[in-house]
């Protein structure tokens, strides 16, 4: 069954604005990861947050994790047109399952 | 240098045909995967191999058969293609650790007509 569900499904903002995407999941996890997919390309890993972490930063990215609510958010600050892409959360379920489970993604459009 | 490379990138074929997609990674990872992405961008794992051993085999028709000749290669063979097999197939690899950070290939766009 699908683990991650993302909200919103689509987001359109102006360059310079912040973009926030949310992800909810169902089972206990070892970590949660965010990936980016440009149109017609493969997914690229952005950032990983472990189950014992609450917040993590990487450049203009800020990820939060609330394990009590089984949710995460990805904030992209000062967005650029080049940030236009689909963003996916993926969870590594607890236990050595050997797989990531992906959500359906949020499509972000940043208008110049 | 491409880390995870898969061929072909585009494949258009008729129903009933058999086709293969090849994948190679030069990252030295122990684990390789096949994922399928449908038209709604939903990404679902199909298979995973660790050091040539099949460790994940999700509910996939047995027309799909993965083969791993060595830990750097994982090929996908599909028999008797159906219209519903049209999708993007991603090969990927990761180190065998608890974090499973995945490195994806660029995808193979399969269209069955």
mmCIF file of N, CA, C and O in Angstrom, chain A residues 29-31 49-55 65 67:
data_model
loop_
_atom_site.group_PDB
_atom_site.id
_atom_site.type_symbol
_atom_site.label_atom_id
_atom_site.label_comp_id
_atom_site.label_asym_id
_atom_site.label_seq_id
_atom_site.Cartn_x
_atom_site.Cartn_y
_atom_site.Cartn_z
ATOM 1 N N UNK A 29 9.076 4.590 10.899
ATOM 2 C CA UNK A 29 10.121 4.712 9.889
ATOM 3 C C UNK A 29 11.509 4.817 10.510
ATOM 4 O O UNK A 29 11.659 5.210 11.668
ATOM 5 N N UNK A 30 12.524 4.465 9.720
ATOM 6 C CA UNK A 30 13.916 4.726 10.079
ATOM 7 C C UNK A 30 14.305 6.139 9.661
ATOM 8 O O UNK A 30 15.030 6.823 10.356
ATOM 9 N N UNK A 31 13.872 6.526 8.475
ATOM 10 C CA UNK A 31 14.153 7.871 7.995
ATOM 11 C C UNK A 31 13.136 8.270 6.938
ATOM 12 O O UNK A 31 12.365 7.430 6.444
ATOM 13 N N UNK A 49 16.209 12.887 6.578
ATOM 14 C CA UNK A 49 16.043 13.194 7.998
ATOM 15 C C UNK A 49 15.735 11.886 8.725
ATOM 16 O O UNK A 49 14.878 11.101 8.291
ATOM 17 N N UNK A 50 16.469 11.634 9.801
ATOM 18 C CA UNK A 50 16.305 10.392 10.541
ATOM 19 C C UNK A 50 15.130 10.501 11.507
ATOM 20 O O UNK A 50 14.713 11.605 11.878
ATOM 21 N N UNK A 51 14.656 9.372 11.969
ATOM 22 C CA UNK A 51 13.460 9.365 12.818
ATOM 23 C C UNK A 51 13.693 10.059 14.158
ATOM 24 O O UNK A 51 12.730 10.499 14.801
ATOM 25 N N UNK A 52 14.956 10.187 14.581
ATOM 26 C CA UNK A 52 15.228 10.853 15.857
ATOM 27 C C UNK A 52 15.585 12.330 15.670
ATOM 28 O O UNK A 52 15.999 12.996 16.615
ATOM 29 N N UNK A 53 15.442 12.827 14.446
ATOM 30 C CA UNK A 53 15.703 14.238 14.163
ATOM 31 C C UNK A 53 14.386 14.963 13.940
ATOM 32 O O UNK A 53 13.399 14.368 13.475
ATOM 33 N N UNK A 54 14.373 16.242 14.227
ATOM 34 C CA UNK A 54 13.130 17.017 14.077
ATOM 35 C C UNK A 54 13.227 18.032 12.958
ATOM 36 O O UNK A 54 12.228 18.425 12.364
ATOM 37 N N UNK A 55 14.458 18.481 12.669
ATOM 38 C CA UNK A 55 14.626 19.499 11.632
ATOM 39 C C UNK A 55 16.006 19.351 11.021
ATOM 40 O O UNK A 55 16.967 18.988 11.702
ATOM 41 N N UNK A 65 10.331 16.983 10.619
ATOM 42 C CA UNK A 65 9.736 15.667 10.790
ATOM 43 C C UNK A 65 9.018 15.618 12.133
ATOM 44 O O UNK A 65 9.616 15.955 13.162
ATOM 45 N N UNK A 67 7.239 12.748 14.098
ATOM 46 C CA UNK A 67 6.916 11.321 14.098
ATOM 47 C C UNK A 67 5.614 11.029 14.842
ATOM 48 O O UNK A 67 4.968 10.023 14.569
#
